[in-house]
Short mmCIF file of C-alpha atoms in Angstrom, two decimals:
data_model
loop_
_atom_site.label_atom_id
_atom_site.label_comp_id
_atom_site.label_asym_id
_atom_site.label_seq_id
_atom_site.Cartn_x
_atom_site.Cartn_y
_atom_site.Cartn_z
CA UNK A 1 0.00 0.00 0.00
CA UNK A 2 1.08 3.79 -0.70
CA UNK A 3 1.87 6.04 1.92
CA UNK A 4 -1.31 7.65 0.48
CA UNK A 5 -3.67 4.59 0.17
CA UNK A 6 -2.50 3.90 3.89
CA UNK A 7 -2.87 8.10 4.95
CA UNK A 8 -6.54 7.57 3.16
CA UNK A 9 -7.47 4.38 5.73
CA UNK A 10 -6.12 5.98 8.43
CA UNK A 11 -8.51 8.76 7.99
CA UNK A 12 -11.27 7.23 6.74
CA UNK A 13 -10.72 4.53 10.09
CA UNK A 14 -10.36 7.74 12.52
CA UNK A 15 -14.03 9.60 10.79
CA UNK A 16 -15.45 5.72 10.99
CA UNK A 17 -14.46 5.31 14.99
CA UNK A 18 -15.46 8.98 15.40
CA UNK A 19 -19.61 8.13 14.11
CA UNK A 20 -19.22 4.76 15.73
CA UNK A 21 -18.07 6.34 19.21
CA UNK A 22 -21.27 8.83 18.25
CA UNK A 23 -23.47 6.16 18.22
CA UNK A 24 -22.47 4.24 21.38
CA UNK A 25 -22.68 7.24 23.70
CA UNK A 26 -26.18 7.92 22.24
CA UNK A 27 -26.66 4.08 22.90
CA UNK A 28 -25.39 4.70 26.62
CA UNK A 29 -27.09 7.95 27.25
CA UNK A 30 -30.86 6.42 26.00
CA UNK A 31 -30.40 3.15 28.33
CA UNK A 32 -33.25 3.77 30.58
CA UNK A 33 -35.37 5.10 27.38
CA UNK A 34 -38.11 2.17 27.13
CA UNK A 35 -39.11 4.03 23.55
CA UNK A 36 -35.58 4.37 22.42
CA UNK A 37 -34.06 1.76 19.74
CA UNK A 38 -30.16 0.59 20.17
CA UNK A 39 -28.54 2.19 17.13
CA UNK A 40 -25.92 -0.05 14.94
CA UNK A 41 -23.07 1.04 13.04
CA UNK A 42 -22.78 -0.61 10.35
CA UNK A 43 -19.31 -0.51 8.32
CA UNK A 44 -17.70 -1.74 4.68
CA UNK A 45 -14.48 -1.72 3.65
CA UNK A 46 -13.79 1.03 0.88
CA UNK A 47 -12.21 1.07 -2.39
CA UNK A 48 -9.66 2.89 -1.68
CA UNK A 49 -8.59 -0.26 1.30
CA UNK A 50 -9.99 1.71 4.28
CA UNK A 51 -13.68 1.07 6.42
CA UNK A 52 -16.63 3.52 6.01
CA UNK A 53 -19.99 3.99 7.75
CA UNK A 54 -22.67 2.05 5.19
CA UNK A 55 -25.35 2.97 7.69
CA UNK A 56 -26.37 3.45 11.17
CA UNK A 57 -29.34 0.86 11.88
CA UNK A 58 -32.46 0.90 14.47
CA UNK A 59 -32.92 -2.44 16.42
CA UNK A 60 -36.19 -3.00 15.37
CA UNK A 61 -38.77 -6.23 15.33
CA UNK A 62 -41.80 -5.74 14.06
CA UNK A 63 -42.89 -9.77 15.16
CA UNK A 64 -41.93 -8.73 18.57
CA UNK A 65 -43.69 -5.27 18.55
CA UNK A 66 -46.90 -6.81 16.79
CA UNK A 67 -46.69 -9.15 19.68
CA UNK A 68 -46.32 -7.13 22.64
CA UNK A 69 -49.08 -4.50 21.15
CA UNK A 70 -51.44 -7.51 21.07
CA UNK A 71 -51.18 -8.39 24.22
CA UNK A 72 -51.28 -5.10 25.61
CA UNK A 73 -54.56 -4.54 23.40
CA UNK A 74 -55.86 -7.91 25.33
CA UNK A 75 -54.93 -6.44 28.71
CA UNK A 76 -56.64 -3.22 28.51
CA UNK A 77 -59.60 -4.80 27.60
CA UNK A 78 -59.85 -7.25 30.15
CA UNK A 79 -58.66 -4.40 32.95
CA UNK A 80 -61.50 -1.94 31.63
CA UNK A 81 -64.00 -4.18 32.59
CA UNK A 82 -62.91 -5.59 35.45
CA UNK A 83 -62.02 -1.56 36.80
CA UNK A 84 -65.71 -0.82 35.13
CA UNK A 85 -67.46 -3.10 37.58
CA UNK A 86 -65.72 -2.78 41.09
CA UNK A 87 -67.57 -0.29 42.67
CA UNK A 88 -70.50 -2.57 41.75
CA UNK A 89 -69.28 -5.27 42.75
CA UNK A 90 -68.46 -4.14 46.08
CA UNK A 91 -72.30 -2.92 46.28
CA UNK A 92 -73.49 -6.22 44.94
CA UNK A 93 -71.33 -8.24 47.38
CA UNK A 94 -70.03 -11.93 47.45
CA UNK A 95 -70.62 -14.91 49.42
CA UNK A 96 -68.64 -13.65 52.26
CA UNK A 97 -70.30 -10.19 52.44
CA UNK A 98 -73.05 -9.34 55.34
CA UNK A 99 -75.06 -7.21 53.03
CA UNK A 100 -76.66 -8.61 49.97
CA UNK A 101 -80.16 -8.96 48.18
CA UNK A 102 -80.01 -12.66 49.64
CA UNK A 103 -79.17 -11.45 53.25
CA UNK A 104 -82.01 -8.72 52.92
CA UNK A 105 -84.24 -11.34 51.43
CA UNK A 106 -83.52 -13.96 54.44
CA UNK A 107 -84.33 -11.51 57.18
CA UNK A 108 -87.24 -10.66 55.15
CA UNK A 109 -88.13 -13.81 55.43
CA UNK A 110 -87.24 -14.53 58.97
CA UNK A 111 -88.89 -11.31 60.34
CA UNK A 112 -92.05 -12.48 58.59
CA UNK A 113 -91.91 -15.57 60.10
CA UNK A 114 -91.77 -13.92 63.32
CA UNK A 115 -93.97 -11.88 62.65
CA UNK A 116 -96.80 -14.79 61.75
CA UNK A 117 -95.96 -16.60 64.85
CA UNK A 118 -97.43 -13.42 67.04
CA UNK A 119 -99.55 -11.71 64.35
CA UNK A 120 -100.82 -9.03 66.89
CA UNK A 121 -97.45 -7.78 67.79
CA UNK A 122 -96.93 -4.19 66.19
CA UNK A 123 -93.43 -4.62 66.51
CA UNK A 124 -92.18 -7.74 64.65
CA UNK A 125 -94.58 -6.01 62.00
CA UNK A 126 -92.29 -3.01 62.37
CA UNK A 127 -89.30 -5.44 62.03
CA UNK A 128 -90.80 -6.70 58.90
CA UNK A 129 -91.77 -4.07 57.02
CA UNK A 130 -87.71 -2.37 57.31
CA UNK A 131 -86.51 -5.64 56.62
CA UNK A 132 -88.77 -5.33 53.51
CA UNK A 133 -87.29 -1.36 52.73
CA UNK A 134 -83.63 -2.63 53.54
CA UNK A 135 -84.23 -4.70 50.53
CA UNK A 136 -86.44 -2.65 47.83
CA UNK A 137 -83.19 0.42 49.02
CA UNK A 138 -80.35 -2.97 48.37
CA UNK A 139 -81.70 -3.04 44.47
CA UNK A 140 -81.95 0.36 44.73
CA UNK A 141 -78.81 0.94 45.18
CA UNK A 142 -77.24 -1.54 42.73
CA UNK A 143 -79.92 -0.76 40.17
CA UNK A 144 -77.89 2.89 41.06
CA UNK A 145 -74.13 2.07 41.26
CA UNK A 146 -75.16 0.00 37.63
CA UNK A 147 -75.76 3.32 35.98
CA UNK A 148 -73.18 4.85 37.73
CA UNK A 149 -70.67 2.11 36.07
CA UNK A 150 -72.54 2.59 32.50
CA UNK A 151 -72.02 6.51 32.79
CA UNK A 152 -68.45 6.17 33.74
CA UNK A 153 -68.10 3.94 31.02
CA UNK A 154 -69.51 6.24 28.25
CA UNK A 155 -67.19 8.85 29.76
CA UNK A 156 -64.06 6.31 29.23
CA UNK A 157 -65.20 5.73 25.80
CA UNK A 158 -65.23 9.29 24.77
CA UNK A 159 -62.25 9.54 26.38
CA UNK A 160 -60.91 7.01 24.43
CA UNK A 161 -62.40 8.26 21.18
CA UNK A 162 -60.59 11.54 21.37
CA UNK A 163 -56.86 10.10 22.12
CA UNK A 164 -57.61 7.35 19.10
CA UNK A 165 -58.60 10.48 17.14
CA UNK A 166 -55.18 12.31 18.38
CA UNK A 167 -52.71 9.83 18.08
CA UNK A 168 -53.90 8.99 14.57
CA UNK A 169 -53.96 12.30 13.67
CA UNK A 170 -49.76 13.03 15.60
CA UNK A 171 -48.63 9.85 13.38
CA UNK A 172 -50.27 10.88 9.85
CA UNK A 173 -47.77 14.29 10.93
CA UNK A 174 -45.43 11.84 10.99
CA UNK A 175 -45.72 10.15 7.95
CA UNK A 176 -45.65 13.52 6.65
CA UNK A 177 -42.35 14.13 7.63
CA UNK A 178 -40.84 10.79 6.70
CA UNK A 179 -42.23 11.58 3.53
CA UNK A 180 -40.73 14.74 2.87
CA UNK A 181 -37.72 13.64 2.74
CA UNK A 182 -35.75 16.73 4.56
CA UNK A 183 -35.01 14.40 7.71
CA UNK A 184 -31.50 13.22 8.61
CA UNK A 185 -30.74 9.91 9.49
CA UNK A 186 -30.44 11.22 12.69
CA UNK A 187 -33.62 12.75 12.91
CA UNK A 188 -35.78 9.96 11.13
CA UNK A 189 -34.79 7.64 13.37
CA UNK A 190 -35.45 9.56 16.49
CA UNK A 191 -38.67 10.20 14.30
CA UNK A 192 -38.92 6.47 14.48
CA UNK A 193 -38.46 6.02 18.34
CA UNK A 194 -41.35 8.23 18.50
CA UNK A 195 -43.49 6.73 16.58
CA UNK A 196 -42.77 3.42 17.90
CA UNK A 197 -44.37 4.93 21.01
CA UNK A 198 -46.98 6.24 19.96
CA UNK A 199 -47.71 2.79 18.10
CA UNK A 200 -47.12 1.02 21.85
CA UNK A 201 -50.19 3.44 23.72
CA UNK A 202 -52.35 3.10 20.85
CA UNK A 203 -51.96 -0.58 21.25
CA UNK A 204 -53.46 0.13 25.26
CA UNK A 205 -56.69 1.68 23.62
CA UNK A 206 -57.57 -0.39 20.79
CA UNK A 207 -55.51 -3.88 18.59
CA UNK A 208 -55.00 -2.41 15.06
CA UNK A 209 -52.66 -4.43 12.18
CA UNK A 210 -50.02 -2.09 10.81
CA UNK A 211 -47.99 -1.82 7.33
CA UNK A 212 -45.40 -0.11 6.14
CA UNK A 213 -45.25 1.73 2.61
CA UNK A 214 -43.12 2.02 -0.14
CA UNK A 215 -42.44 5.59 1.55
CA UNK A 216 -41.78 3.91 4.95
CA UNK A 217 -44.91 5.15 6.47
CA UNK A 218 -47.10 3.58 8.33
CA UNK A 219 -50.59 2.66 7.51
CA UNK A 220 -52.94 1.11 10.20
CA UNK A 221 -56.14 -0.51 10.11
CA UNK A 222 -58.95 -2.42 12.58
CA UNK A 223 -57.89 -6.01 13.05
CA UNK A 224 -61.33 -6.52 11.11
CA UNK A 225 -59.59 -4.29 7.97
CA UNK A 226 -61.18 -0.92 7.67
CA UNK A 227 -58.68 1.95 6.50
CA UNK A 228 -57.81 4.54 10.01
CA UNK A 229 -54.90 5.96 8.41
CA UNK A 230 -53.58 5.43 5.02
CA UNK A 231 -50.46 8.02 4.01
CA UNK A 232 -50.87 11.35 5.46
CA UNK A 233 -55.07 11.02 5.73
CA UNK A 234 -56.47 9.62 9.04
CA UNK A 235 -59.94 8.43 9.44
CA UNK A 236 -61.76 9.77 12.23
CA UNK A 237 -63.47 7.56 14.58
CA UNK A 238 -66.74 8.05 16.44
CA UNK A 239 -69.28 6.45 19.27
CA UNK A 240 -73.32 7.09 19.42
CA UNK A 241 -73.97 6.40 22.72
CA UNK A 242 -77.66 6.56 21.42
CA UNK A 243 -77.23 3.02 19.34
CA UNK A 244 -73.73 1.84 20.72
CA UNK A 245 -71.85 2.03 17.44
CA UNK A 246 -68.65 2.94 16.92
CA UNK A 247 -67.65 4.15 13.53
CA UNK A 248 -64.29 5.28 11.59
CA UNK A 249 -66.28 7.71 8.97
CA UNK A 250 -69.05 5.94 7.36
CA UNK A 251 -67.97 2.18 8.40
CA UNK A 252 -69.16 0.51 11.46
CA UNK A 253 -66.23 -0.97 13.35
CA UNK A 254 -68.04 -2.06 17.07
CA UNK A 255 -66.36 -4.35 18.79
CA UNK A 256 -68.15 -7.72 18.91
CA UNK A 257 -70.94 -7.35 15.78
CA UNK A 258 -71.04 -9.59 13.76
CA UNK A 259 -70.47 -8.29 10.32
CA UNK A 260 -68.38 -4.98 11.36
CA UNK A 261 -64.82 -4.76 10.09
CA UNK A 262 -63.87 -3.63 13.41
CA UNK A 263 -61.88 -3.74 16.65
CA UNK A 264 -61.88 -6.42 19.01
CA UNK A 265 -59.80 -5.68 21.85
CA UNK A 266 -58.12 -2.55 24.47
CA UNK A 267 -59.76 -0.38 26.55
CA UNK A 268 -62.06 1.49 23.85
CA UNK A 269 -63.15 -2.45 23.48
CA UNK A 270 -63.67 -3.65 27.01
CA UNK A 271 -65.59 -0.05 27.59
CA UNK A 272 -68.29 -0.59 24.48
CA UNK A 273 -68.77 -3.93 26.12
CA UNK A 274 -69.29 -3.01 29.72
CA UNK A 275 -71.61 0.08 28.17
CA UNK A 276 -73.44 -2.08 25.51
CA UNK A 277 -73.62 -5.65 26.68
CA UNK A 278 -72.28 -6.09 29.92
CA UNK A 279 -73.91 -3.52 32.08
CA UNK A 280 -77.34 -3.94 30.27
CA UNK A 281 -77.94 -7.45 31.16
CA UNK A 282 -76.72 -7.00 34.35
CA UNK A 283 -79.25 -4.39 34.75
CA UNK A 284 -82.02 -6.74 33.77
CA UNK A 285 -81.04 -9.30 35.94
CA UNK A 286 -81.67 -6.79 38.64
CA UNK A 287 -84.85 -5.94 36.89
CA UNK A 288 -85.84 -9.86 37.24
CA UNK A 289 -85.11 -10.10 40.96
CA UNK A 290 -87.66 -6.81 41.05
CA UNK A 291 -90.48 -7.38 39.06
CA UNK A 292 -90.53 -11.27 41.14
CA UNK A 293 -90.19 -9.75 43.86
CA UNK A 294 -93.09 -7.05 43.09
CA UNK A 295 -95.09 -9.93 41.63
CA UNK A 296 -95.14 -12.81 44.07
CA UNK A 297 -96.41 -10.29 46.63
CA UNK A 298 -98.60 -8.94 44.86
CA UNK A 299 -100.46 -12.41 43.32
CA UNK A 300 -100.22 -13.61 47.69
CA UNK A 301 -102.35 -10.81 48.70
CA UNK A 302 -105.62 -11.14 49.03
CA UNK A 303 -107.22 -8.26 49.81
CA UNK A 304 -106.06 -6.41 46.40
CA UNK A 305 -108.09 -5.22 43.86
CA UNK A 306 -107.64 -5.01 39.97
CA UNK A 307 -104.52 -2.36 39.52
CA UNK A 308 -103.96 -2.64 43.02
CA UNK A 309 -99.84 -2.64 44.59
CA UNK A 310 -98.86 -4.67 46.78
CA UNK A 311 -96.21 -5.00 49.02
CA UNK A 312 -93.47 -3.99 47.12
CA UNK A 313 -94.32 -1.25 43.92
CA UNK A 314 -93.11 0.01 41.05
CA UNK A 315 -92.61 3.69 42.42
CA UNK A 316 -95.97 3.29 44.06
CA UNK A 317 -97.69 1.69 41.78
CA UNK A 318 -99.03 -2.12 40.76
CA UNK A 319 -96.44 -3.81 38.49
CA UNK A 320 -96.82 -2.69 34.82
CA UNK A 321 -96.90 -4.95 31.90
CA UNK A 322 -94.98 -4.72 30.11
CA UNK A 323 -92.67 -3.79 32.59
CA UNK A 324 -90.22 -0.65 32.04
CA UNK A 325 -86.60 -0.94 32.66
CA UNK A 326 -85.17 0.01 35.64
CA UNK A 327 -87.61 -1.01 38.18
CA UNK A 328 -85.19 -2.28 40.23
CA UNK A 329 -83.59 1.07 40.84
CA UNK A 330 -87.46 2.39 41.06
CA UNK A 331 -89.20 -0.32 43.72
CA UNK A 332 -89.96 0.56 47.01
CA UNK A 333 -92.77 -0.49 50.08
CA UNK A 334 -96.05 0.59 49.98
CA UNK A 335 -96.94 3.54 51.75
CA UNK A 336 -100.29 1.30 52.80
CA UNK A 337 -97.91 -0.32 55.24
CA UNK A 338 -95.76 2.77 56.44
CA UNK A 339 -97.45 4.65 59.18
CA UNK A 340 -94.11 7.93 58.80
CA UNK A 341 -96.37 7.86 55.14
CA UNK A 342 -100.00 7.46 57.01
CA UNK A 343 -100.31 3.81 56.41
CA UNK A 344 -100.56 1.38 59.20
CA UNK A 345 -98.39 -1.31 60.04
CA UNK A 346 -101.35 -4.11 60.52
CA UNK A 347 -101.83 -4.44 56.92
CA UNK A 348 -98.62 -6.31 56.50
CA UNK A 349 -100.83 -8.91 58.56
CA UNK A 350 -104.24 -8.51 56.77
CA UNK A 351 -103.19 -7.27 53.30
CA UNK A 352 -102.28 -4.12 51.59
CA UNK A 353 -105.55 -3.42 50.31
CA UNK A 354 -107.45 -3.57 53.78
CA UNK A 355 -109.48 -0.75 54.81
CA UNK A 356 -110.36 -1.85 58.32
CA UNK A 357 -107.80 -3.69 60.89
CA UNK A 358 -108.95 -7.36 61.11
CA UNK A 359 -108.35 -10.30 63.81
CA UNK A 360 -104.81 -9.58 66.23
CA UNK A 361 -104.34 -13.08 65.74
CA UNK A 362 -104.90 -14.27 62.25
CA UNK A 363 -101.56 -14.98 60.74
CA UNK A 364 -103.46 -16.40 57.14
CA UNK A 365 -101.97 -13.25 54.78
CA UNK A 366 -98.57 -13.39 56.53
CA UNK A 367 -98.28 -17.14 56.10
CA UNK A 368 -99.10 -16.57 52.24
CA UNK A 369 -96.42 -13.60 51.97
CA UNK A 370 -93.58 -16.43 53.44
CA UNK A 371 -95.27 -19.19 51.03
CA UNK A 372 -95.00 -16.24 48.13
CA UNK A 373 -91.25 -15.72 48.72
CA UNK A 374 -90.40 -19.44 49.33
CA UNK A 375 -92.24 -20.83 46.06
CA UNK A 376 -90.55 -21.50 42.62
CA UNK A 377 -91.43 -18.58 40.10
CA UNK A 378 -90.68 -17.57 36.41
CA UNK A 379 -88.03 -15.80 35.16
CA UNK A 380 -86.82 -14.21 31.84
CA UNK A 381 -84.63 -16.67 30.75
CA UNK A 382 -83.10 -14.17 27.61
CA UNK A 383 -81.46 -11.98 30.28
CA UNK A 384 -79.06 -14.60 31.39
CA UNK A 385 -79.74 -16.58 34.18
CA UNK A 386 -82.10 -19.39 35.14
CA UNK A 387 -86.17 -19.58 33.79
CA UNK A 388 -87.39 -20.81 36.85
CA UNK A 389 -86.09 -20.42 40.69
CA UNK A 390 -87.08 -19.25 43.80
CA UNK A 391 -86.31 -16.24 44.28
CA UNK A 392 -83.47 -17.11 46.81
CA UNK A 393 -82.02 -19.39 44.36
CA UNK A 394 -82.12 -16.89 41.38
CA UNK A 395 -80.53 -14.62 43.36
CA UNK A 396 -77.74 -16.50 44.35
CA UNK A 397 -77.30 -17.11 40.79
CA UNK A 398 -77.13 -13.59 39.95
CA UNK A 399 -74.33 -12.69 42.50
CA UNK A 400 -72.40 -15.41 41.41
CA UNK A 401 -73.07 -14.54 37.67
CA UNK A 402 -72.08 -10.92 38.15
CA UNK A 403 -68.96 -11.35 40.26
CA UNK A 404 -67.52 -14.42 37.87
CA UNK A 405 -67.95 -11.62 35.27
CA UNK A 406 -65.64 -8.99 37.14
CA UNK A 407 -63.43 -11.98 38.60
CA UNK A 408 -62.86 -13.41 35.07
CA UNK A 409 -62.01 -10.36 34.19
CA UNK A 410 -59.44 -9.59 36.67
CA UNK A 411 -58.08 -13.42 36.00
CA UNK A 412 -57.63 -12.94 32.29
CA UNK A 413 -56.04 -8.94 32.70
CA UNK A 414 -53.43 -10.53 35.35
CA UNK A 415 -52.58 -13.46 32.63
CA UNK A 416 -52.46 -11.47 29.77
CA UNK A 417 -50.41 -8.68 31.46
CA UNK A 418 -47.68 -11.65 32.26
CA UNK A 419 -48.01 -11.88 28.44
CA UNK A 420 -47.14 -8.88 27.67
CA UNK A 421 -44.34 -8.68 30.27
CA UNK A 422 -42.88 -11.73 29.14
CA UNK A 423 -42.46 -10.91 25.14
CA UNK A 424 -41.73 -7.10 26.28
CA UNK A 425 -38.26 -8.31 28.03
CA UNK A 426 -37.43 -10.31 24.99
CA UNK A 427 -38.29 -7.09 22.80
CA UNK A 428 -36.48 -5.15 25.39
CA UNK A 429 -33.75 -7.37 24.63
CA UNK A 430 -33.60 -7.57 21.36
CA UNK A 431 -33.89 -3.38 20.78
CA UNK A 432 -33.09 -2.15 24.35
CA UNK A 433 -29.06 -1.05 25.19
CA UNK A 434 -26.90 -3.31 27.00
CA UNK A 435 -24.70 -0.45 28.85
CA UNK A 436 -21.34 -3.60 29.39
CA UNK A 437 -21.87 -4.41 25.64
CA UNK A 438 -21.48 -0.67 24.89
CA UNK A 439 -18.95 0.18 27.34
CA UNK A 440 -16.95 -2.65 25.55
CA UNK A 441 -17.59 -1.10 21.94
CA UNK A 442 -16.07 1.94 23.72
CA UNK A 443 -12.56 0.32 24.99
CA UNK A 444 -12.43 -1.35 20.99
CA UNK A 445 -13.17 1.78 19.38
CA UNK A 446 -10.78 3.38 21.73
CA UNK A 447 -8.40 0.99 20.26
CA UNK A 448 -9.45 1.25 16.83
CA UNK A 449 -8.81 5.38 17.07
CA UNK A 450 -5.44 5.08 18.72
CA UNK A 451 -4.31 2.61 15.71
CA UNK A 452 -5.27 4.86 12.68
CA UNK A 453 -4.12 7.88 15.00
CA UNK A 454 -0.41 6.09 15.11
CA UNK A 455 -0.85 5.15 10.97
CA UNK A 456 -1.38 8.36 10.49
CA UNK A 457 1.44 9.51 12.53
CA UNK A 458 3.71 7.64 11.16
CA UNK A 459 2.46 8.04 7.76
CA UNK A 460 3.50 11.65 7.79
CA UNK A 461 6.66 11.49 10.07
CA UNK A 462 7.59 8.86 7.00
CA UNK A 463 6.64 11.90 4.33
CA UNK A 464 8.68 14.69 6.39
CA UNK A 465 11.86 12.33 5.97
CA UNK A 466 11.14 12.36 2.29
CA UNK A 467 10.32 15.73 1.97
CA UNK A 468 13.68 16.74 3.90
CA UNK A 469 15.73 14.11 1.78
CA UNK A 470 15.41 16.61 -1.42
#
């Protein structure tokens, strides 16, 4: 080799070392960056016998990222229902909890039976007829913190809507810019970390399948395959909380119908469920365990009339048919039997529709009203639960229902959230910085500078001796 060929390597070896010492310290300095990817230098040997920089390279998978997103998108959806329900839940109770429709319905029952046993004794009746409020205020109450769970979820949604709606419209900017082609390498890739994270919290709200262009942008769509953002155009998504559809422009994408090229999982998921699906037939359950409740009492007593309420009323009144949602947060005792609303306490012993007090001792209409509560009845089998049970039994089937729903929930959020965990410190690996690997690319590119640095040297202390020998 010339003293020129080996003055060119030298050079070329000291402006290679120089980017790849560049690169490492951004490496080093980005190791706690979860949305940063390592950078690799990438070299070639030149013509002229020395090594250039080909290209510095992002540590990128998109297998790994697909697979982390989706089981991020499965975790949201699973935690938005489970966080949807708890306050419910914790009004609904468990097997373990004091305070539940059964519990109210049992001393119901008990205080009635007490109450039979010594029908002229004004106080068991008393007894009675707040066992009987405790539990028309229990499905109150639940019929309540239900709609407070369905509001809170149409305010998640919305919220949801809006950052979908953002972070679509923050990476069609960025396609922009990858487009325009005024980005250094540099700068596109730290364009690329960004995206990359904006990619990873979209994943939390709803599962999408991504390409890349022939530009390098991205284009997304719903797992089912409609277009949200194609180029530098996004398509702006929507919910009507009037029908429960969610669109992107003119296309239905709901999670869940059959037919809809849409999403299927994250938290904008999990939320149209609870508000849809979930939350509706849980509300009709309640609704069941109401209009029974309002209707065995009403078919035991005898001393009602045509259009007449019994013990338990819709808002006062005799059960409708057909009966109007939400009865269960509308029930309530009869003022007939509340003397605070000038009723009178006896009538729980001769019947809500008695004008006059009859015999202290006839227990014959309380008997019927613990008969009523104890017998098997009908129930609407399309909201979920059994078509025929007592009432006891149908509502232990309802708590156990509605808290497998949260608790499968929770179950599947924890598992899927191991998931994610699990394929994030293998993508972690893959495009994460290993600060010993890097501090060991420092110590050889040390090296690697201090060798062309004493080429070079010598190279030219070899040219002054020629230049002084003429």
């Amino acid at each position: 080799m010339s003293l020129t060929g080996a003055l060119n390597a030298a050079r070329s070896g000291m402006s290679t070392t120089s980017r790849w010492a560049q690169t490492t310290s951004s490496n080093i300095s980005n190791a706690n960056n979860a949305a940063y990817s390592r950078r690799t230098t990438v070299m070639e040997s030149s013509a002229s016998g020395g090594v250039t920089v080909s290209e510095i390279t992002r540590a990128v998978s998109s297998s790994l990222d697909g697979q982390y997103r989706d089981e991020v998108s499965r975790t949201a959806t699973q935690d938005a229902i489970a966080n949807g329900l708890s306050l419910y839940a914790s009004e609904l109770g468990d097997t373990e909890s004091d305070s539940t429709l059964l519990t109210r319905l049992t001393d119901l029952q008990s205080s009635l039976s007490l109450a039979a046993a010594t029908p002229s004794d004004s106080g068991l009746q008393r007894a009675a007829v707040t066992d009987a409020q405790e539990l028309a205020d229990q499905l109150n109450s639940a019929s309540e913190k239900l709609g407070e769970a369905s509001d809170t979820a149409l305010d998640a949604i919305n919220t949801d809507v809006a950052g979908i709606n953002s972070a679509l419209a923050d990476l069609a900017e960025m396609n922009a810019q990858i487009a325009s082609g005024k980005l250094s390498d540099s700068q596109e890739m730290a364009l690329g970390d960004e995206m990359t994270a904006k990619l990873d919290s979209l994943a939390e709200q709803m599962d999408f399948t991504l390409r890349t262009d022939s530009k390098g942008r991205v284009e997304i769509f719903t797992t089912g395959g409609t277009a949200l953002l194609q180029g530098e155009v996004a398509t702006e998504i929507s919910f009507d909380a009037s029908t429960g559809v969610l669109s992107a422009g003119d296309v239905e994408i709901t999670p869940g119908v059959s037919g809809a090229r849409g999403i299927s999982e994250g938290s904008l998921a999990g939320q149209i469920s609870l508000y849809n699906d979930i939350i509706p037939e849980m509300s009709a359950q309640l609704d069941e365990v109401a209009r029974a409740l309002v209707s065995v009492m009403e078919e035991a007593d005898a001393s009602l009339g045509a259009g007449d309420a019994g013990l338990f009323t819709d808002a006062g009144d005799a059960l409708g048919d057909p009966v109007e949602a939400g009865l269960a947060g509308r029930i309530a005792v009869n003022s007939a039997v509340l003397p605070e609303e000038g009723g009178a306490l006896w009538r729980l012993r001769d019947g809500m529709g008695a004008t006059t007090e009859g015999e202290a001792n006839d227990a014959t209409q309380l008997n019927a009203f613990i008969s009523a509560l104890d017998s098997t009845t009908s129930f609407d089998s399309s909201v979920g639960l059994d078509d025929s049970a007592t009432l006891a039994g149908y509502m232990s089937s309802l708590i156990a229902s509605q808290n497998s729903t949260r608790a499968n929930a929770e179950t599947q959020a924890e598992s899927y959230a191991a998931g994610a965990m699990t394929v994030q410190e293998t993508r972690l690996g893959f495009m994460g910085v290993n600060v010993d690997d890097e501090l060991q690319q420092l110590v050889t590119i040390e090296q690697a500078y201090a060798a062309n640095a004493q080429v070079m040297s010598t190279v030219l202390s070899m040219l002054d001796t020629l230049i002084e020998s003429f």
